[in-house]
Tab-separated table of C-alpha atoms and ligand atoms in Angstrom:
chain	number	residue	atom	x	y	z
A	1	MET	CA	20.143	-40.079	-21.075
A	2	ALA	CA	16.924	-40.691	-23.178
A	3	LYS	CA	16.284	-37.363	-25.106
A	4	SER	CA	13.224	-35.909	-23.404
A	5	GLU	CA	15.469	-36.102	-20.055
A	6	LYS	CA	18.162	-34.382	-22.082
A	7	THR	CA	15.753	-31.754	-23.258
A	8	GLU	CA	14.382	-31.305	-19.564
A	9	THR	CA	17.841	-29.779	-18.120
A	10	LYS	CA	18.524	-28.022	-21.439
A	11	ALA	CA	15.144	-26.380	-19.933
A	12	LYS	CA	15.928	-26.549	-16.545
A	13	GLU	CA	19.205	-24.720	-17.278
A	14	LEU	CA	17.478	-21.910	-19.085
A	15	LYS	CA	14.777	-20.804	-16.764
A	16	GLU	CA	18.155	-21.066	-14.348
A	17	LYS	CA	19.862	-18.769	-16.247
A	18	LEU	CA	16.571	-16.458	-18.075
A	19	PHE	CA	13.268	-16.508	-15.569
A	20	SER	CA	13.023	-14.372	-12.092
A	21	VAL	CA	13.440	-16.283	-8.923
A	22	LYS	CA	11.182	-15.582	-6.036
A	23	LYS	CA	12.965	-15.766	-2.641
A	24	ASN	CA	11.134	-16.523	0.169
A	25	ALA	CA	13.916	-14.715	2.524
A	26	ALA	CA	13.189	-16.232	5.871
A	27	ALA	CA	14.466	-20.000	3.889
A	28	VAL	CA	17.401	-18.483	1.898
A	29	MET	CA	18.553	-16.670	5.235
A	30	SER	CA	21.233	-17.960	7.571
A	31	GLU	CA	20.898	-19.147	10.441
A	32	ALA	CA	22.776	-16.168	12.100
A	33	GLU	CA	21.531	-13.569	9.774
A	34	LEU	CA	17.270	-14.336	10.698
A	35	LYS	CA	19.480	-14.165	14.294
A	36	LYS	CA	19.966	-10.598	13.792
A	37	CYS	CA	15.917	-9.855	11.919
A	38	ASP	CA	15.570	-11.168	15.838
A	39	LYS	CA	17.552	-8.438	17.637
A	40	PHE	CA	17.149	-6.046	15.005
A	41	CYS	CA	12.998	-5.777	16.141
A	42	GLU	CA	13.802	-5.550	19.651
A	43	GLY	CA	14.506	-2.279	19.328
A	44	TYR	CA	12.331	-1.745	16.653
A	45	LYS	CA	9.462	-3.319	19.232
A	46	SER	CA	10.778	-0.955	21.417
A	47	PHE	CA	10.381	1.559	18.968
A	48	LEU	CA	6.989	1.365	18.084
A	49	ASP	CA	5.777	0.833	22.137
A	50	ALA	CA	7.836	4.612	22.811
A	51	ALA	CA	6.306	6.469	19.086
A	52	LYS	CA	3.078	5.950	19.309
A	53	THR	CA	2.156	9.750	17.513
A	54	GLU	CA	3.991	11.859	15.438
A	55	ARG	CA	5.108	13.800	18.697
A	56	GLU	CA	6.189	11.153	20.382
A	57	ALA	CA	7.985	9.483	17.417
A	58	THR	CA	9.954	13.035	16.887
A	59	ALA	CA	10.950	13.397	20.570
A	60	PHE	CA	11.917	8.778	20.131
A	61	ILE	CA	14.234	10.228	17.680
A	62	ARG	CA	15.627	13.214	18.437
A	63	ALA	CA	16.882	11.906	21.555
A	64	GLU	CA	18.627	9.141	19.405
A	65	ALA	CA	20.135	11.756	17.704
A	66	GLU	CA	21.203	13.741	19.943
A	67	SER	CA	22.433	10.287	21.650
A	68	LYS	CA	24.765	9.794	18.337
A	69	GLY	CA	26.580	13.121	17.934
A	70	PHE	CA	23.690	15.049	15.637
A	71	VAL	CA	23.637	18.239	16.436
A	72	PRO	CA	20.211	21.105	15.678
A	73	PHE	CA	20.757	22.478	12.177
A	74	ASP	CA	21.939	25.930	12.306
A	75	LYS	CA	21.737	27.637	8.527
A	76	THR	CA	23.906	30.234	9.335
A	77	LYS	CA	27.359	27.911	10.056
A	78	LYS	CA	29.713	25.828	7.450
A	79	TYR	CA	29.173	22.778	7.547
A	80	LYS	CA	32.347	19.643	7.020
A	81	ALA	CA	32.117	15.790	6.038
A	82	GLY	CA	31.290	13.583	8.540
A	83	ASP	CA	29.210	16.689	10.558
A	84	LYS	CA	25.319	15.238	11.924
A	85	LEU	CA	22.247	17.976	11.564
A	86	TYR	CA	19.272	17.638	12.756
A	87	TYR	CA	16.046	19.830	12.159
A	88	VAL	CA	12.896	19.157	14.260
A	89	ASN	CA	9.573	20.875	12.912
A	90	ARG	CA	7.391	22.132	14.973
A	91	GLU	CA	7.348	19.341	17.412
A	92	LYS	CA	5.910	16.852	14.740
A	93	SER	CA	8.187	16.057	12.025
A	94	VAL	CA	11.630	15.832	12.117
A	95	ILE	CA	14.941	15.264	9.473
A	96	LEU	CA	18.562	14.284	9.606
A	97	ALA	CA	21.321	14.488	7.310
A	98	VAL	CA	25.508	13.489	8.293
A	99	VAL	CA	27.652	15.389	5.422
A	100	GLY	CA	28.982	13.624	2.674
A	101	LYS	CA	32.726	13.968	1.526
A	102	GLU	CA	31.089	14.911	-1.886
A	103	PRO	CA	30.228	18.627	-3.214
A	104	ILE	CA	26.787	18.943	-2.454
A	105	ALA	CA	25.707	19.896	-5.115
A	106	ASN	CA	26.634	16.071	-5.954
A	107	GLY	CA	22.948	16.222	-4.942
A	108	VAL	CA	21.886	14.024	-2.048
A	109	ASN	CA	20.012	10.698	-0.709
A	110	LEU	CA	17.168	10.979	0.785
A	111	LEU	CA	15.048	8.947	2.354
A	112	ALA	CA	11.191	9.880	3.675
A	113	ALA	CA	9.124	8.177	5.937
A	114	HIS	CA	5.959	9.159	7.851
A	115	ILE	CA	5.883	8.955	11.344
A	116	ASP	CA	1.637	9.616	11.612
A	117	SER	CA	-0.398	6.685	11.884
A	118	PRO	CA	-4.603	6.563	11.410
A	119	ARG	CA	-5.819	6.767	14.732
A	120	LEU	CA	-8.838	8.566	16.148
A	121	ASP	CA	-8.522	12.360	16.929
A	122	LEU	CA	-10.450	13.906	19.868
A	123	LYS	CA	-12.792	16.875	17.683
A	124	GLN	CA	-12.221	20.006	20.080
A	125	ASN	CA	-14.930	20.021	22.420
A	126	PRO	CA	-14.944	16.298	22.655
A	127	LEU	CA	-16.411	15.752	26.607
A	128	PHE	CA	-20.445	14.786	27.010
A	129	GLU	CA	-21.755	13.292	29.015
A	130	LYS	CA	-24.935	10.775	27.825
A	131	ASP	CA	-27.160	8.599	29.893
A	132	GLU	CA	-25.140	8.770	32.701
A	133	VAL	CA	-21.874	7.300	30.617
A	134	GLY	CA	-19.347	10.237	29.985
A	135	TYR	CA	-17.756	9.960	26.872
A	136	PHE	CA	-15.078	11.551	23.961
A	137	LYS	CA	-15.265	12.277	20.929
A	138	THR	CA	-14.149	12.198	18.445
A	139	HIS	CA	-13.033	11.858	14.455
A	140	TYR	CA	-11.085	9.445	13.438
A	141	TYR	CA	-7.330	9.852	10.856
A	142	GLY	CA	-6.627	8.542	8.384
A	143	GLY	CA	-8.339	6.025	6.208
A	144	ILE	CA	-9.903	3.483	8.699
A	145	LYS	CA	-11.693	0.380	9.102
A	146	LYS	CA	-14.235	2.319	11.096
A	147	TYR	CA	-15.537	-1.214	12.279
A	148	GLN	CA	-12.305	-2.336	13.315
A	149	TRP	CA	-12.681	0.325	16.353
A	150	PRO	CA	-14.921	-0.319	18.922
A	151	THR	CA	-13.965	-2.860	22.011
A	152	VAL	CA	-9.377	-2.249	21.764
A	153	PRO	CA	-8.896	-0.690	24.542
A	154	LEU	CA	-7.101	3.012	23.689
A	155	SER	CA	-4.337	5.360	25.227
A	156	LEU	CA	-4.460	8.508	25.100
A	157	HIS	CA	-2.039	11.116	23.848
A	158	GLY	CA	-0.709	14.330	22.701
A	159	VAL	CA	-0.793	17.823	24.619
A	160	ILE	CA	-3.148	20.082	25.376
A	161	VAL	CA	-2.239	24.653	25.283
A	162	LYS	CA	-3.193	26.477	27.982
A	163	ALA	CA	-5.106	29.918	27.787
A	164	ASP	CA	-1.592	31.251	29.123
A	165	GLY	CA	0.474	28.612	27.044
A	166	THR	CA	1.199	26.128	28.905
A	167	LYS	CA	2.019	22.572	27.186
A	168	ILE	CA	0.630	19.637	28.949
A	169	THR	CA	1.872	16.687	27.547
A	170	VAL	CA	-0.707	14.096	28.000
A	171	ARG	CA	-0.031	10.108	27.762
A	172	ILE	CA	-1.801	7.418	29.417
A	173	GLY	CA	-3.215	3.579	29.322
A	174	GLU	CA	0.795	2.176	28.248
A	175	ASP	CA	1.608	1.670	31.740
A	176	GLU	CA	0.549	-0.913	33.886
A	177	GLY	CA	-1.156	0.267	35.992
A	178	ASP	CA	-3.190	3.145	33.833
A	179	PRO	CA	-6.550	2.755	32.489
A	180	VAL	CA	-7.780	2.322	29.659
A	181	PHE	CA	-10.582	4.009	26.947
A	182	CYS	CA	-12.737	2.056	24.834
A	183	VAL	CA	-15.951	2.129	21.842
A	184	SER	CA	-18.577	0.131	22.601
A	185	ASP	CA	-20.181	-2.000	19.811
A	186	LEU	CA	-23.923	-3.815	20.386
A	187	LEU	CA	-23.998	-7.383	21.393
A	188	PRO	CA	-24.808	-10.037	18.516
A	189	HIS	CA	-28.482	-10.791	19.682
A	190	LEU	CA	-29.352	-7.025	19.735
A	191	ALA	CA	-27.037	-5.544	16.319
A	192	SER	CA	-29.874	-7.518	13.232
A	193	ALA	CA	-29.852	-3.752	12.579
A	194	GLN	CA	-27.315	-2.841	12.489
A	195	TYR	CA	-25.644	-6.140	10.342
A	196	LYS	CA	-28.094	-4.334	7.294
A	197	ARG	CA	-25.794	-1.430	7.542
A	198	PRO	CA	-22.848	-1.257	4.722
A	199	ALA	CA	-19.713	-2.281	6.736
A	200	THR	CA	-18.865	1.339	5.906
A	201	GLU	CA	-21.170	2.002	7.714
A	202	LEU	CA	-21.200	-0.838	10.125
A	203	ILE	CA	-19.725	1.507	12.789
A	204	LYS	CA	-20.291	5.627	11.329
A	205	GLY	CA	-18.200	7.989	12.292
A	206	GLU	CA	-19.878	9.612	14.706
A	207	GLU	CA	-20.133	5.994	16.702
A	208	LEU	CA	-16.463	5.768	17.617
A	209	ASN	CA	-16.951	7.750	20.387
A	210	ILE	CA	-14.751	6.565	23.582
A	211	ILE	CA	-15.858	5.822	27.350
A	212	ILE	CA	-13.672	7.972	29.723
A	213	GLY	CA	-16.181	6.739	32.946
A	214	SER	CA	-19.575	6.625	34.772
A	215	ARG	CA	-19.377	7.595	38.676
A	216	PRO	CA	-21.527	10.863	38.668
A	217	PHE	CA	-20.971	13.371	40.986
A	218	LYS	CA	-21.554	12.716	44.743
A	219	GLU	CA	-22.381	15.920	46.430
A	220	ASP	CA	-25.141	17.290	43.242
A	221	ASP	CA	-27.839	15.619	42.079
A	222	ALA	CA	-27.576	18.119	38.792
A	223	SER	CA	-27.678	16.424	35.514
A	224	GLU	CA	-24.504	15.662	33.598
A	225	ALA	CA	-22.827	14.920	37.424
A	226	VAL	CA	-20.765	12.392	35.359
A	227	LYS	CA	-18.967	14.314	33.248
A	228	LEU	CA	-18.492	17.060	35.506
A	229	ASN	CA	-16.986	14.326	37.918
A	230	LEU	CA	-14.631	13.303	35.346
A	231	MET	CA	-13.946	17.340	33.622
A	232	LEU	CA	-13.035	17.240	37.799
A	233	LEU	CA	-10.173	13.959	37.802
A	234	LEU	CA	-8.913	16.087	34.718
A	235	ASN	CA	-8.437	19.325	36.644
A	236	GLU	CA	-6.842	17.438	39.347
A	237	LYS	CA	-4.339	15.715	37.218
A	238	TYR	CA	-3.779	17.923	34.009
A	239	GLY	CA	-5.005	21.895	35.861
A	240	ILE	CA	-7.319	21.947	32.480
A	241	THR	CA	-10.774	23.170	32.052
A	242	GLU	CA	-12.901	21.829	29.721
A	243	THR	CA	-12.338	24.946	27.742
A	244	ASP	CA	-8.639	23.761	26.855
A	245	PHE	CA	-9.500	20.796	25.215
A	246	LEU	CA	-10.168	23.812	22.278
A	247	SER	CA	-6.486	24.453	21.995
A	248	ALA	CA	-5.215	20.316	22.127
A	249	GLU	CA	-4.217	17.439	20.456
A	250	LEU	CA	-5.360	13.972	21.757
A	251	GLU	CA	-4.714	10.831	20.107
A	252	ALA	CA	-7.180	8.039	20.558
A	253	VAL	CA	-4.367	4.986	19.354
A	254	PRO	CA	-4.428	0.950	20.631
A	255	ALA	CA	-3.517	0.666	24.063
A	256	PHE	CA	-1.576	-2.563	23.208
A	257	LYS	CA	2.349	-3.322	22.690
A	258	ALA	CA	3.994	-4.387	20.042
A	259	LYS	CA	4.475	-8.094	20.674
A	260	ASP	CA	5.845	-11.699	18.287
A	261	ILE	CA	3.567	-12.948	16.439
A	262	GLY	CA	3.510	-17.181	15.621
A	263	PHE	CA	5.523	-20.203	17.093
A	264	ASP	CA	8.358	-19.496	14.895
A	265	ARG	CA	8.464	-15.365	17.003
A	266	SER	CA	8.738	-14.722	12.308
A	267	LEU	CA	6.018	-11.926	13.018
A	268	VAL	CA	5.466	-8.487	14.353
A	269	GLY	CA	2.096	-7.693	15.927
A	270	ALA	CA	1.845	-4.218	16.749
A	271	TYR	CA	-0.561	-1.107	15.733
A	272	GLY	CA	1.692	2.524	13.553
A	273	GLN	CA	3.685	-0.656	11.557
A	274	ASP	CA	2.914	1.919	8.672
A	275	ASP	CA	4.785	4.019	8.496
A	276	ARG	CA	7.062	3.383	11.851
A	277	VAL	CA	8.433	0.071	9.957
A	278	CYS	CA	9.756	2.150	7.679
A	279	ALA	CA	10.955	5.328	9.772
A	280	TYR	CA	12.345	2.576	12.781
A	281	THR	CA	14.973	1.042	10.029
A	282	GLU	CA	15.125	4.293	7.942
A	283	LEU	CA	16.641	5.793	11.528
A	284	MET	CA	19.206	3.106	12.166
A	285	ALA	CA	20.312	2.999	8.692
A	286	ILE	CA	21.310	6.736	8.822
A	287	LEU	CA	22.795	7.005	12.347
A	288	ASP	CA	24.995	4.223	11.138
A	289	ALA	CA	26.417	6.022	8.760
A	290	LYS	CA	29.820	7.248	8.688
A	291	SER	CA	32.880	9.107	6.148
A	292	ILE	CA	29.755	8.823	3.219
A	293	ALA	CA	30.858	10.110	-0.129
A	294	ARG	CA	26.925	11.730	-1.210
A	295	THR	CA	25.072	13.906	2.141
A	296	ALA	CA	22.454	11.466	3.295
A	297	VAL	CA	19.251	13.205	4.157
A	298	ALA	CA	16.057	11.422	6.528
A	299	ILE	CA	13.084	13.057	6.891
A	300	LEU	CA	10.087	11.406	8.719
A	301	THR	CA	7.418	13.998	8.570
A	302	ASP	CA	4.159	13.744	9.576
A	303	LYS	CA	0.659	14.048	7.768
A	304	GLU	CA	0.394	11.596	5.260
A	305	GLU	CA	-2.175	9.338	6.925
A	306	THR	CA	-3.842	12.627	5.665
A	307	GLY	CA	-3.150	13.718	2.055
A	308	SER	CA	0.266	15.062	3.814
A	309	ASP	CA	-1.119	18.862	3.541
A	310	GLY	CA	-0.304	20.593	6.469
A	311	ASN	CA	3.133	22.806	7.585
A	312	THR	CA	4.680	19.396	9.197
A	313	GLY	CA	3.477	16.780	5.721
A	314	LEU	CA	5.528	17.035	2.887
A	315	CYS	CA	3.278	18.606	0.464
A	316	SER	CA	4.995	21.568	2.946
A	317	ALA	CA	8.288	23.700	1.308
A	318	TYR	CA	9.402	22.060	5.094
A	319	LEU	CA	12.041	19.807	3.946
A	320	LYS	CA	12.744	22.413	0.292
A	321	TYR	CA	13.523	24.831	2.861
A	322	PHE	CA	16.264	22.981	4.596
A	323	ILE	CA	18.231	21.767	1.627
A	324	ALA	CA	18.112	25.038	0.625
A	325	ASP	CA	19.530	25.865	2.745
A	326	LEU	CA	21.935	23.506	3.276
A	327	ALA	CA	22.946	24.108	0.055
A	328	ALA	CA	22.983	28.085	0.699
A	329	SER	CA	25.471	27.361	3.649
A	330	MET	CA	27.873	25.338	0.984
A	331	GLY	CA	27.425	28.553	-1.521
A	332	VAL	CA	24.807	26.567	-3.726
A	333	ARG	CA	21.639	26.634	-5.061
A	334	GLY	CA	19.147	24.856	-2.881
A	335	ARG	CA	17.729	23.853	-6.645
A	336	ASP	CA	20.697	22.437	-8.277
A	337	VAL	CA	21.080	19.949	-5.050
A	338	LEU	CA	17.371	18.706	-5.504
A	339	ALA	CA	18.378	18.496	-9.763
A	340	ASN	CA	20.822	15.139	-8.816
A	341	SER	CA	19.455	14.188	-5.492
A	342	LYS	CA	17.713	10.183	-5.112
A	343	CYS	CA	15.235	9.487	-2.775
A	344	LEU	CA	14.175	6.524	-1.432
A	345	SER	CA	10.372	6.887	-0.253
A	346	ALA	CA	10.040	4.593	2.372
A	347	ASP	CA	6.601	3.804	2.805
A	348	VAL	CA	4.533	0.307	3.156
A	349	ASN	CA	3.453	-1.907	0.931
A	350	ALA	CA	0.344	-4.383	1.354
A	351	ALA	CA	1.286	-7.238	2.136
A	352	TYR	CA	-0.279	-10.787	-0.020
A	353	ASP	CA	-2.915	-11.853	2.514
A	354	PRO	CA	-3.301	-15.776	2.136
A	355	THR	CA	-7.202	-15.574	3.216
A	356	PHE	CA	-8.195	-12.521	0.316
A	357	PRO	CA	-6.169	-14.124	-2.692
A	358	ASP	CA	-8.469	-12.525	-4.006
A	359	VAL	CA	-7.446	-8.841	-4.885
A	360	PHE	CA	-3.667	-9.500	-5.350
A	361	GLU	CA	-2.282	-9.992	-9.017
A	362	LYS	CA	-0.208	-12.593	-8.287
A	363	ASN	CA	2.651	-12.448	-10.235
A	364	ASN	CA	2.663	-8.623	-9.436
A	365	CYS	CA	2.176	-8.129	-5.389
A	366	ALA	CA	5.285	-8.368	-2.304
A	367	VAL	CA	4.566	-10.956	-0.140
A	368	LEU	CA	5.977	-11.843	3.815
A	369	ASN	CA	9.253	-13.012	3.846
A	370	GLY	CA	9.718	-12.069	0.562
A	371	GLY	CA	12.403	-8.704	1.331
A	372	VAL	CA	11.850	-5.590	1.209
A	373	CYS	CA	9.416	-4.014	-1.453
A	374	VAL	CA	10.502	-1.714	-4.807
A	375	THR	CA	7.055	-0.309	-5.676
A	376	LYS	CA	7.867	0.980	-9.149
A	377	TYR	CA	4.415	3.382	-8.874
A	378	THR	CA	1.204	3.493	-6.571
A	379	GLY	CA	-1.550	5.276	-7.442
A	380	SER	CA	-5.015	4.265	-7.917
A	381	ARG	CA	-7.477	3.537	-12.012
A	382	GLY	CA	-4.654	4.408	-14.685
A	383	LYS	CA	-1.153	5.104	-12.159
A	384	SER	CA	-3.350	8.391	-11.475
A	385	GLY	CA	-1.272	10.248	-8.747
A	386	THR	CA	2.088	8.592	-9.454
A	387	SER	CA	5.128	9.368	-9.859
A	388	ASP	CA	6.357	6.391	-11.401
A	389	ALA	CA	10.126	6.104	-11.185
A	390	SER	CA	12.126	6.354	-14.519
A	391	ALA	CA	13.374	2.654	-15.374
A	392	GLU	CA	17.255	4.477	-14.763
A	393	PHE	CA	16.125	5.076	-11.220
A	394	VAL	CA	14.750	2.218	-10.977
A	395	GLY	CA	18.169	-0.394	-12.546
A	396	GLU	CA	20.244	2.176	-10.088
A	397	VAL	CA	17.899	0.790	-7.078
A	398	ARG	CA	18.030	-2.618	-7.893
A	399	SER	CA	21.628	-2.900	-8.730
A	400	ILE	CA	22.562	-1.001	-5.617
A	401	LEU	CA	19.992	-3.752	-3.718
A	402	ASP	CA	21.999	-7.001	-5.779
A	403	LYS	CA	25.444	-6.190	-4.829
A	404	ASN	CA	24.344	-5.618	-0.747
A	405	GLY	CA	23.043	-8.982	-1.102
A	406	VAL	CA	19.563	-6.919	0.043
A	407	ILE	CA	16.637	-9.260	-0.543
A	408	TRP	CA	13.745	-7.373	-2.346
A	409	GLN	CA	10.562	-7.807	-4.328
A	410	THR	CA	8.456	-5.383	-5.683
A	411	GLY	CA	5.026	-5.445	-5.576
A	412	GLU	CA	1.667	-3.226	-6.320
A	413	LEU	CA	-0.715	-2.128	-4.468
A	414	GLY	CA	-2.930	-4.806	-5.198
A	415	LYS	CA	-4.473	-5.661	-8.598
A	416	ILE	CA	-5.392	-2.487	-11.055
A	417	ASP	CA	-8.830	-0.803	-10.315
A	418	ILE	CA	-9.881	-2.549	-7.565
A	419	GLY	CA	-8.476	0.197	-4.667
A	420	GLY	CA	-4.888	2.159	-5.171
A	421	GLY	CA	-3.106	4.733	-2.903
A	422	GLY	CA	-0.037	7.045	-2.527
A	423	THR	CA	2.631	7.981	-0.525
A	424	VAL	CA	4.988	10.751	-0.669
A	425	ALA	CA	6.984	9.973	-3.247
A	426	ALA	CA	5.271	12.537	-5.619
A	427	TYR	CA	5.653	15.188	-3.989
A	428	ILE	CA	9.456	14.677	-3.471
A	429	ALA	CA	9.803	14.109	-6.646
A	430	ASN	CA	8.069	17.133	-7.771
A	431	LEU	CA	10.947	19.048	-6.141
A	432	ASP	CA	13.494	17.730	-9.380
A	433	VAL	CA	14.875	14.585	-7.492
A	434	ASP	CA	14.656	11.040	-8.790
A	435	THR	CA	12.117	9.098	-6.098
A	436	ILE	CA	11.015	5.081	-5.905
A	437	ASP	CA	9.035	4.377	-2.976
A	438	VAL	CA	10.645	1.111	-1.478
A	439	GLY	CA	9.488	-0.688	2.382
A	440	VAL	CA	8.237	-3.194	4.051
A	441	PRO	CA	4.568	-5.264	2.941
A	442	VAL	CA	2.453	-4.911	5.458
A	443	LEU	CA	-0.897	-7.524	6.353
A	444	SER	CA	-3.994	-5.688	7.965
A	445	MET	CA	-2.915	-2.300	7.107
A	446	HIS	CA	-4.359	0.554	8.602
A	447	ALA	CA	-5.984	-2.328	11.754
A	448	PRO	CA	-5.344	-1.130	14.874
A	449	TYR	CA	-2.756	-4.430	14.745
A	450	GLU	CA	-0.708	-4.692	11.699
A	451	ILE	CA	1.798	-7.469	10.865
A	452	THR	CA	4.656	-7.285	9.428
A	453	ALA	CA	7.535	-10.024	8.844
A	454	LYS	CA	10.934	-10.055	10.476
A	455	THR	CA	13.378	-10.466	8.158
A	456	ASP	CA	11.180	-7.965	5.417
A	457	ILE	CA	12.092	-5.581	8.638
A	458	TYR	CA	15.763	-6.388	8.649
A	459	ALA	CA	15.479	-6.021	4.817
A	460	ALA	CA	14.290	-2.863	4.632
A	461	TYR	CA	17.088	-1.139	7.313
A	462	LYS	CA	19.478	-2.601	4.958
A	463	ALA	CA	18.617	-1.190	1.821
A	464	PHE	CA	18.668	2.107	3.320
A	465	LYS	CA	21.921	1.816	4.564
A	466	ALA	CA	23.279	0.521	1.151
A	467	PHE	CA	21.049	3.724	-0.352
A	468	ILE	CA	23.034	5.522	1.835
A	469	GLY	CA	26.644	3.979	0.965
B	501	LIG	MN1	1.942	4.826	4.619
B	502	LIG	MN1	-1.413	4.332	5.766
């Protein structure tokens, strides 16, 4: 062997030993494992279609949990290892718990995902008619690129509470025979002035008006005949009057169903994958939990996309109180449980987009098929707003993932100072819990149609399962 060849071999050996290796999960996984990913994602897609809002997700999760033997948490009862509990917060968030064999004073293993997604909420006075077209006025919810939402078929979900307290559930635009709704956009032929607007104003918030009808009420040629006809239809269908919109929560979301993307069917395309991809994987992981050592708690929360404030969001005390009540029922202080607890804040991260490489720093971004993404810190600028997991806790999580054969990667949310963002991690960490972000990389995050890779979804499920133990 020539001297240079020898050096090359040595360098190769040393590189293998010393450098970290990035793996493409789809290349590394066996055919059998890939089949498992595909199978798992069939259930995931059904969940996405059934649970497009936090209320629908809550109902889905409760039903799944009940079918697996979970019972409503009762703080006056005593629980033992193996007991499965759930707590529903105002129909919009859920906590599931499986009691472990170890004393709860040792802390719990907590998984946290959110079940709200960006969308168009109806305003309190939504119904109007303009130039003989009927509309709902909306106020967008969460961080959306407003120009992405016109010309997308929309369905309507939510509840209307009438003056007498009766609650009507609305879900229209999802079934094959249902009508859908839509925001219009200008034709390119007449858009020269619109094109000059900055992209953030290409479609303005007050232009996100949803078309809901166009036929006038016939027996009267008074004004607002279209609105009258629509109100009549709504009254017949739901028994409501216009005033009932005041106490309603109606949410317009993309009407399309979750689908495989690509000739190889390797990706999932759907609305609301941020963060239902982590909600579903987390749910499946805790539903599977059997005779675990530490108590496992999965929280599926609302309001993350608007900053986690409100009594169903994670800035509220409901998680803290749940832990306190569970701890008290076992004769332990809640704060002592929290101080010994560990949390995977299960939220999506940005997947590197080869079409838009400039916003990513290649050594520190997540890629599709790179496995579940572990994000030590989030935030903006100088890590503002992050909880930044400790090296010790990252080390612990890393070893759990490796021991359990989970394919994982790390990633930041884009280059420094390009933008940034946060998750619920900081709010949980603020309760004195060791917390780190672990989730699925997403392309086109917050768009009406988001893209994830099946291998990453399955890796997330495996990660959450391994963490619960
Ligand atoms: Mn999220
Ligand atoms: Mn989000």
